[in-house]
Coordinates of C-alpha atoms and ligand atoms in Angstrom, one line a residue:
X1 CA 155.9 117.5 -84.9
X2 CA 156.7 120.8 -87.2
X3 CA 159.4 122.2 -86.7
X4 CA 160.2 125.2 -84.0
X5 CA 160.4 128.5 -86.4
X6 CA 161.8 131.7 -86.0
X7 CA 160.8 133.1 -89.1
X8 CA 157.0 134.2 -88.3
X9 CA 155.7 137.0 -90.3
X10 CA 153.3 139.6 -88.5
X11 CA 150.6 138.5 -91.1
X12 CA 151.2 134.5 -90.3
X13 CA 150.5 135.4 -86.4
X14 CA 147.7 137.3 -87.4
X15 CA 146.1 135.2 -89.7
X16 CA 146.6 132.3 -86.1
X17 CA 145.1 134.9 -84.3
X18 CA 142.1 135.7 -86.0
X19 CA 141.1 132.2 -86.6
X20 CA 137.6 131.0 -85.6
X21 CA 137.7 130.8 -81.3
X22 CA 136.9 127.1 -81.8
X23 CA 139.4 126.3 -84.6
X24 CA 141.7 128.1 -83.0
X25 CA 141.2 126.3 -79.9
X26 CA 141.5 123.2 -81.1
X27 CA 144.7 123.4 -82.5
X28 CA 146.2 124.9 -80.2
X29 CA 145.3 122.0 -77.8
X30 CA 146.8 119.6 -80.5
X31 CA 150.8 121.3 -80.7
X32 CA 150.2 121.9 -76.9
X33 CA 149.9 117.6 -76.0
X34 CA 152.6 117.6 -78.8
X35 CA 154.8 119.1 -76.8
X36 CA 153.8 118.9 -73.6
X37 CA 151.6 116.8 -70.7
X38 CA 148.2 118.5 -70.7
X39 CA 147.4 117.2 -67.4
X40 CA 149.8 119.4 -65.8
X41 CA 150.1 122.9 -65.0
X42 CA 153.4 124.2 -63.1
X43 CA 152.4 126.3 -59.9
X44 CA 155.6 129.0 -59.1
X45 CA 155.0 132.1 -56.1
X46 CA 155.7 135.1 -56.5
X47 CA 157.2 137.6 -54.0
X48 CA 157.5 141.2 -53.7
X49 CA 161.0 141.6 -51.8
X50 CA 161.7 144.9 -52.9
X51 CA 158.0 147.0 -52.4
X52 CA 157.1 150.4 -54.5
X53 CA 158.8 153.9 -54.9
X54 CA 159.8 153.0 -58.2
X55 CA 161.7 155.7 -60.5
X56 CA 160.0 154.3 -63.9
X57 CA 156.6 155.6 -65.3
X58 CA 154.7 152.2 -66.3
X59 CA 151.5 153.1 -66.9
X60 CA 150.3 149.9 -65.1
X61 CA 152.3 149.8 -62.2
X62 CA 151.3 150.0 -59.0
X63 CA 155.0 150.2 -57.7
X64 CA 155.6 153.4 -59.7
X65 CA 156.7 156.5 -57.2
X66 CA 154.9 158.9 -59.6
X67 CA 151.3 157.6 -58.9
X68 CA 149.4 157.4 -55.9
X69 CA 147.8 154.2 -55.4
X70 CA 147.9 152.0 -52.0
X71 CA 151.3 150.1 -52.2
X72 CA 153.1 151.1 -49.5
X73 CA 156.9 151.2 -49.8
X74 CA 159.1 148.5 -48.5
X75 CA 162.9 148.3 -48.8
X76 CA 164.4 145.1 -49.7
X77 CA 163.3 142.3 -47.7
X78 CA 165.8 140.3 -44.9
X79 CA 167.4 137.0 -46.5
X80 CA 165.7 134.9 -43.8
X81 CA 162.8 136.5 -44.1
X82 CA 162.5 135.6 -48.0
X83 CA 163.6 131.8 -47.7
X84 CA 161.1 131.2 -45.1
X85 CA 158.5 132.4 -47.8
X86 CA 160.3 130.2 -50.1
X87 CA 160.1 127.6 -47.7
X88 CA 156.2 127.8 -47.5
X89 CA 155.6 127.8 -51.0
X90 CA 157.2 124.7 -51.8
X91 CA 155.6 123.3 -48.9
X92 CA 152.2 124.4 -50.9
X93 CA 153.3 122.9 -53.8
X94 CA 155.1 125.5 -55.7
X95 CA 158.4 124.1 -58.1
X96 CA 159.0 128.1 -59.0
X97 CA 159.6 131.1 -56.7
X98 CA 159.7 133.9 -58.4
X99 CA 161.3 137.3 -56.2
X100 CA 159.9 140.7 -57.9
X101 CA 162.0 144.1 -57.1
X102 CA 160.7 147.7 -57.9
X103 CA 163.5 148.8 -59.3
X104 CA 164.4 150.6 -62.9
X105 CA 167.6 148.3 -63.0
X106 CA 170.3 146.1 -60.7
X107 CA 173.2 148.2 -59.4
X108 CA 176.3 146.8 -58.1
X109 CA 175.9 147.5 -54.4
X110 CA 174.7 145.4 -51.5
X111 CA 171.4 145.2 -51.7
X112 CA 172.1 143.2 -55.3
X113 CA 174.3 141.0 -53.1
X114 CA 171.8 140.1 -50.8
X115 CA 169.5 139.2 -53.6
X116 CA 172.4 136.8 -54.6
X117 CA 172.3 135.0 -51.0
X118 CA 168.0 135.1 -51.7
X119 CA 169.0 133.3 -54.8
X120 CA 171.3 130.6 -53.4
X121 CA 169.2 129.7 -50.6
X122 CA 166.1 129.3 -52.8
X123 CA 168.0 127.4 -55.3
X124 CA 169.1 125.4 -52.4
X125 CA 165.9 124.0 -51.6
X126 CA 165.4 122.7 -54.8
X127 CA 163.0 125.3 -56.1
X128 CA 163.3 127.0 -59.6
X129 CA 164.8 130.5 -58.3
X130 CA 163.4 133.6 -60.9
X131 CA 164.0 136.7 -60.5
X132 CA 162.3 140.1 -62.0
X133 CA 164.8 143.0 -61.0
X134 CA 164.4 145.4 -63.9
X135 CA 167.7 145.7 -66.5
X136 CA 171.4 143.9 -66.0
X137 CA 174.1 144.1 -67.5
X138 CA 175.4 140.6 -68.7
X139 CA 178.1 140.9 -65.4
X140 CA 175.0 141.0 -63.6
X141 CA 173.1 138.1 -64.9
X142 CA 176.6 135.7 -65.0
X143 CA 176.5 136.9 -61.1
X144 CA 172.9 135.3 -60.5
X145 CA 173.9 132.5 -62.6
X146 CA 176.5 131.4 -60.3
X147 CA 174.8 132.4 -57.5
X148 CA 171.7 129.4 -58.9
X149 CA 169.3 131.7 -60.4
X150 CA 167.9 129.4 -63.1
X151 CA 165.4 132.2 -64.8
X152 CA 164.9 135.7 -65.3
X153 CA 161.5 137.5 -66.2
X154 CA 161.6 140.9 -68.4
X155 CA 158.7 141.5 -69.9
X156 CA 158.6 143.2 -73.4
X157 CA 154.6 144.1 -71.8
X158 CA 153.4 144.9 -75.4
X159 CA 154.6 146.3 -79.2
X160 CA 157.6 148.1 -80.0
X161 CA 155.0 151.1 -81.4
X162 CA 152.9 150.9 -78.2
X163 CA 155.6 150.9 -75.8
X164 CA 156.1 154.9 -75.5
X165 CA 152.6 155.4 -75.0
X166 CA 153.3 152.7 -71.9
X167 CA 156.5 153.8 -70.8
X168 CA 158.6 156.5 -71.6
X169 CA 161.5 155.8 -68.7
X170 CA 163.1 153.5 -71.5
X171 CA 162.8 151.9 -74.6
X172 CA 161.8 148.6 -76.4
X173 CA 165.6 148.2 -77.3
X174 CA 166.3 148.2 -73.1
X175 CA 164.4 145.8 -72.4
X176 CA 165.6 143.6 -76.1
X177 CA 169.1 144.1 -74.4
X178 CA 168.5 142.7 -71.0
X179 CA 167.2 139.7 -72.2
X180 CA 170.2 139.3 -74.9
X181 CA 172.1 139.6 -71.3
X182 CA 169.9 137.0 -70.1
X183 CA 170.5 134.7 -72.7
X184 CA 174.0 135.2 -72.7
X185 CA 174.8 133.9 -69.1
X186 CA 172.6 130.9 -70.3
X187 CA 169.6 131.7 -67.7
X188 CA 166.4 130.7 -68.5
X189 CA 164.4 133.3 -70.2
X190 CA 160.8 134.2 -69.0
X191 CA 159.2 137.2 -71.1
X192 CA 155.8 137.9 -72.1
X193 CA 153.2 140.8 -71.8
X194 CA 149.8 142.3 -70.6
X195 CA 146.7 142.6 -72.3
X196 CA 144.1 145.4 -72.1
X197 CA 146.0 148.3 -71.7
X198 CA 144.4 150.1 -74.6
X199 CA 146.6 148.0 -77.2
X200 CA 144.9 147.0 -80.7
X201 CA 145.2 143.5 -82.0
X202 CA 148.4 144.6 -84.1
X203 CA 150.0 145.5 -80.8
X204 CA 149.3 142.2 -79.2
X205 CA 150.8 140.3 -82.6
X206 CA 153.3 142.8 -82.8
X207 CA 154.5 141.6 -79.3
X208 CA 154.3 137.8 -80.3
X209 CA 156.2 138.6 -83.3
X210 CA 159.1 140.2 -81.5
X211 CA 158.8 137.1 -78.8
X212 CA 158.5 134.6 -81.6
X213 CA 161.3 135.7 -83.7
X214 CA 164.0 136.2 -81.0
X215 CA 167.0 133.8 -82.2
X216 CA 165.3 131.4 -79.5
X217 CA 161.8 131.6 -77.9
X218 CA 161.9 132.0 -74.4
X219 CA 161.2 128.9 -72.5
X220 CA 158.6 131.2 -70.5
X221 CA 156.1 133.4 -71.8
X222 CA 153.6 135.0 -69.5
X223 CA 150.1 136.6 -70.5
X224 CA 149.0 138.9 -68.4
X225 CA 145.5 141.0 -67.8
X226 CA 145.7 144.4 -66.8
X227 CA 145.1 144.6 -63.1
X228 CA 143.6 147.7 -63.0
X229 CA 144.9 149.9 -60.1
X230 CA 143.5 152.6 -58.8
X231 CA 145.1 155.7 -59.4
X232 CA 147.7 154.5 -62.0
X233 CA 146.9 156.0 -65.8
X234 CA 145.3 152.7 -66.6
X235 CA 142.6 152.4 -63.6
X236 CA 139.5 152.9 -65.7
X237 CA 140.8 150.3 -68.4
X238 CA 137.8 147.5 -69.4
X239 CA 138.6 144.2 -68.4
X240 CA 139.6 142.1 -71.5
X241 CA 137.5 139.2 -72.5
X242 CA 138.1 135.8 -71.7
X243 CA 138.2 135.2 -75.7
X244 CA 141.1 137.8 -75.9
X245 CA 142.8 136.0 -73.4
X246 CA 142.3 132.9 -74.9
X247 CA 143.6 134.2 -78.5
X248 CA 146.7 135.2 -77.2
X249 CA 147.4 132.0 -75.1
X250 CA 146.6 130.1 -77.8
X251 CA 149.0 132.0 -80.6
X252 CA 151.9 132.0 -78.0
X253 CA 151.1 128.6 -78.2
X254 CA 150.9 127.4 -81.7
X255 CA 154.3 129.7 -82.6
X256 CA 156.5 129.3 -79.3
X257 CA 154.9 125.1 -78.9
X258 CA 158.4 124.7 -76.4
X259 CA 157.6 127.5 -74.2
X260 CA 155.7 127.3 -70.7
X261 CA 152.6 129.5 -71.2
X262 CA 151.6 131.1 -68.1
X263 CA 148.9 132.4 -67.6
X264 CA 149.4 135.2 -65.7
X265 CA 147.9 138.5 -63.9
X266 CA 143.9 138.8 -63.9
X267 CA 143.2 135.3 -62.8
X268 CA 141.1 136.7 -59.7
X269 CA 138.2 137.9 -62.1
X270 CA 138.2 134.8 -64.1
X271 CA 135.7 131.8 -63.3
X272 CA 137.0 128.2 -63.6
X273 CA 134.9 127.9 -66.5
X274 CA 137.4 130.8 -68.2
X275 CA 140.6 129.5 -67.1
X276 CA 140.0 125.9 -68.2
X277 CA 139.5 127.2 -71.3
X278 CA 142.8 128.9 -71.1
X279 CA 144.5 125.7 -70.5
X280 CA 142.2 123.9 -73.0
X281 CA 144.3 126.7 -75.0
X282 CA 147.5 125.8 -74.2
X283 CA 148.3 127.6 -70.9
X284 CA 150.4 125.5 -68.3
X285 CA 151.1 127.3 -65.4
X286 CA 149.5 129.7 -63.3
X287 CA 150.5 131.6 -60.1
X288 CA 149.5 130.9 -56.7
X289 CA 149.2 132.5 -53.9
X290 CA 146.6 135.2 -52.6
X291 CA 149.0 138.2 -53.5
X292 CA 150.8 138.1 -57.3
X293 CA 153.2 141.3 -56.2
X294 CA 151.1 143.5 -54.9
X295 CA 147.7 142.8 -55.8
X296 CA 145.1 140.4 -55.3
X297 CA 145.1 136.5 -56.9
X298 CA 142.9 133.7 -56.1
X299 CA 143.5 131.6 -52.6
X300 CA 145.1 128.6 -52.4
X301 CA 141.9 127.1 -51.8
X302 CA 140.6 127.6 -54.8
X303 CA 143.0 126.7 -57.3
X304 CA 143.0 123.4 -55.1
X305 CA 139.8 123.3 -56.2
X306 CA 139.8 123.9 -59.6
X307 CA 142.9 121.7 -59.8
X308 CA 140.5 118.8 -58.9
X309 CA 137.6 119.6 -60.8
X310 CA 139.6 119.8 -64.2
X311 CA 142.2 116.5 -63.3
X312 CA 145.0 118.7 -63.3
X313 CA 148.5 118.1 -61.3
X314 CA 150.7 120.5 -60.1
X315 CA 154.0 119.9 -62.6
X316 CA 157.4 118.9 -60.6
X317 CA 160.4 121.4 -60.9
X318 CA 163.2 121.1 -63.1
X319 CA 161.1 118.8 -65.6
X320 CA 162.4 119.0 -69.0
X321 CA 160.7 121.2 -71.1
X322 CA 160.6 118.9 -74.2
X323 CA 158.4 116.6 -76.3
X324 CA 157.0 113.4 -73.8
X325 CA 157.4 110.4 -75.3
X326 CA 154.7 108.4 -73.6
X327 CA 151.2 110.6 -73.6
X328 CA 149.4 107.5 -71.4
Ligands
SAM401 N1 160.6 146.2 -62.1 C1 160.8 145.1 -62.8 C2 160.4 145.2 -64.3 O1 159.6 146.1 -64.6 O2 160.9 144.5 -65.1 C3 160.2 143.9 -62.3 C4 158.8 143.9 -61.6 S1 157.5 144.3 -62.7 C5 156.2 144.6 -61.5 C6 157.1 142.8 -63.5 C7 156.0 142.7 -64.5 O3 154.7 142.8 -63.8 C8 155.8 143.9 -65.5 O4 156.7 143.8 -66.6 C9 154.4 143.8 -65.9 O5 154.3 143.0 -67.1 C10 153.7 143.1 -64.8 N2 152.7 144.0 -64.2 C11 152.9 145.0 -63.3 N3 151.8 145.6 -63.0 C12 150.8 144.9 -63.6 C13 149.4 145.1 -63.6 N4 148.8 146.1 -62.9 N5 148.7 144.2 -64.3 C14 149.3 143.2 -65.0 N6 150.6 143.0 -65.0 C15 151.4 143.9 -64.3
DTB402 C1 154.5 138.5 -64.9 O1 154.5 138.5 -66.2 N1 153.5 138.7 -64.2 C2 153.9 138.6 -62.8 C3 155.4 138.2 -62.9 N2 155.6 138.3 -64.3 C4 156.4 139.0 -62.1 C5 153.7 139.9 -62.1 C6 152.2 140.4 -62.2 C7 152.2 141.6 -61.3 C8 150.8 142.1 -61.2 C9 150.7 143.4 -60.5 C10 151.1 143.3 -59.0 O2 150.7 142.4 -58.3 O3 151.8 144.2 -58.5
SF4_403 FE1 159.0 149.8 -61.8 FE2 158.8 147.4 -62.9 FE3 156.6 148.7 -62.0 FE4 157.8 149.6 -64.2 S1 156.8 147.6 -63.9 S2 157.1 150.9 -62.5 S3 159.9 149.1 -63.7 S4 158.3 148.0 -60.8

C-alpha cells in the first residue's frame, strides 16, 4: 500500500487524470480494494431543513434569493419534524443523514440552537449526523461537536481561479477557513465539488490539488454534476459525460485512496450501466432518496435495484474508514 501523500503537484494529478479511460480505470479500482471493501457503497439522506432565500450568488444554486427558479422558501424546519425524517431514513437503510441550510453562514442565535437539538437527536439514533450550514467559526463547529455532529460538508465546488466567475459573495480563502474550523474541533470533514459548470480540465485538477494537498485529505469527498436549474446562470449548461465523471472519481481516488468518494449530484440522468462504472472507479457512496435538497434523485426503488444487480451492500455507519484486512 503507498503511502497517503500530501505533496501532489498540479502536473502529477493531471498526468492521473489524463490517463487512458481504461488504464485509468483500472487502477483506480486496484488502490480503491486496497483500501476499502468494493462490495459496499455507504447510502446517507440528505435534507433540506432550512429551504431557499439565500443571500449568496452561486451560480448553481437553486436556493439563491437572486434567481428565480421554483424552490419555494421554507424557514428552518421543527426539531420533530427533522428526526422523524431521520427516523425514516435509517429505517431505509441510510448510516448518514445529512441536514442542508440555505444560509451564507451560522449565526449565534436560536435557530443555530435548534439545529444543535436536530443534531443530538440524530446522533442519538445512531446515524452519522452531517451537516452543510454555510461558514463557522471554530466556536461554532466545537458547538456541533458536542452537540454529536460527527461531519461537516463545505464544498470548495471548483478552482481557486474559477471560483469568482462562480461566486462572488466570498472567496476561495472563506471556504479554506471553514474547513480549517472544521478540522480544528476534530469533525469529520466532507468537501468536494461540481462538475460541468463551464470549468476546463485545469479547474477540475486545480480543485483536487487544493483537496489533495490540505495537511489531511478529507475523509469525504463528493463529485457532483451540475443539476441544471432553470433560471439559475447555469441552466443551459451541457450535461457532463459519464467519462468526465468517471475521471474525476477515479483521481480523487488514486490521490485521496482513505477518503469516501461519493458520488454525488446528477445521478438521476445516469443509467446503471454509468454509475457502475463510477464505482468500478472508486466511488462508494451515493445518496438516496427521491429529493438530494431540492432537486430530483433516483427513487428508492431503483437504487434497490441497481444495488442487486451490481452485488453491492449498503455499508454500516460508523465503519472505520481504513485498510480491511481480510478482502474474502
Ligand atoms: N449553503 C451551504 C453552502 O453553500 O455551503 C450549504 C448548502 S449547499 C446547497 C451544498 C452544496 O450543494 C454546494 O456547495 C454545491 O456543491 C452543491 N450544489 C448546490 N446546487 C447544486 C446543483 N444545482 N448541482 C450540483 N450541486 C449543487
Ligand atoms: C454535496 O456535495 N452534494 C449534496 C450535499 N453535498 C449537500 C447537495 C447536492 C445539492 C444539489 C442541488 C439541490 O438538490 O438543491
Ligand atoms: Fe446559498 Fe449554499 Fe446555495 Fe450558495 S450553495 S446559494 S451558499 S445555499
Amino acid at each position: 500500500m503507498d503511502k497517503i501523500r500530501n505533496d501532489w503537484t498540479k502536473e502529477e494529478i493531471s498526468a492521473i487524470y489524463n490517463r487512458p479511460v481504461l488504464e485509468l480505470i483500472f487502477e483506480a479500482a486496484h488502490t480503491h480494494r486496497e483500501y476499502h471493501d468494493s462490495r459496499e457503497v455507504q447510502v446517507c439522506t440528505l435534507l433540506s431543513v432550512k429551504t431557499g432565500g439565500c443571500p449568496e450568488d452561486c451560480a448553481y444554486c437553486p436556493q439563491a434569493a437572486r434567481y428565480h427558479t421554483d424552490v419555494e422558501v421554507h424557514k428552518l424546519m421543527d426539531v420533530e419534524e427533522v428526526l422523524e425524517s431521520a427516523r425514516e431514513a435509517k429505517e431505509s437503510g441510510s448510516t448518514r443523514f445529512c441536514m442542508g441550510a440555505a444560509w451564507r453562514e451560522v449565526r449565534d442565535n436560536r435557530d443555530f440552537d435548534k439545529v444543535l437539538d436536530m443534531v443530538k437527536g440524530v446522533n442519538e439514533m445512531g446515524m452519522e449526523v452531517c451537516c452543510t450550514l454555510g461558514m463557522l467559526t471554530e466556536e461554532q463547529a466545537e458547538k456541533l461537536k458536542s452537540a454529536g455532529l460527527y461531519a461537516y460538508n463545505h464544498n470548495l465546488d471548483t478552482s481557486e481561479e474559477f471560483y469568482s466567475d462562480i461566486i462572488s459573495t466570498r472567496g476561495y480563502s472563506d471556504r479554506l477557513e471553514t474547513l480549517d474550523n472544521v478540522r480544528k474541533a476534530k469533525i469529520s470533514m466532507c468537501s468536494g465539488g461540481i462538475i460541468g459548470m463551464g470549468e476546463s480540465e485545469g479547474d477540475r485538477i486545480g480543485m483536487l490539488h487544493t483537496l489533495a494537498t490540505l495537511p489531511e485529505h478529507p475523509e469525504s469527498v463528493p463529485v457532483n454534476a451540475l443539476v441544471p436549474v432553470e433560471g439559475t446562470p447555469l441552466e443551459d449548461q451541457e450535461k457532463v459525460s459519464v467519462w468526465e465523471m468517471v475521471r474525476m472519481i477515479a483521481t480523487a481516488r488514486l490521490i485521496m485512496p482513505k477518503a469516501m468518494v461519493r458520488l454525488s449530484a446528477g445521478r438521476v440522468r445516469m443509467n446503471t450501466e454509468e454509475q457502475a462504472l463510477c464505482f468500478l472507479a472508486g466511488a462508494n457512496s451515493i445518496f438516496a432518496g427521491d429529493k438530494l435538497l431540492t432537486t430530483p434523485n433516483p427513487e428508492y426503488k431503483s437504487d434497490e435495484e441497481m444495488f442487486q444487480v451490481l452485488n453491492l451492500k449498503p455499508r454500516k455507519a460508523f465503519k472505520e474508514e481504513l485498510p480491511i484486512s481480510d478482502p474474502a
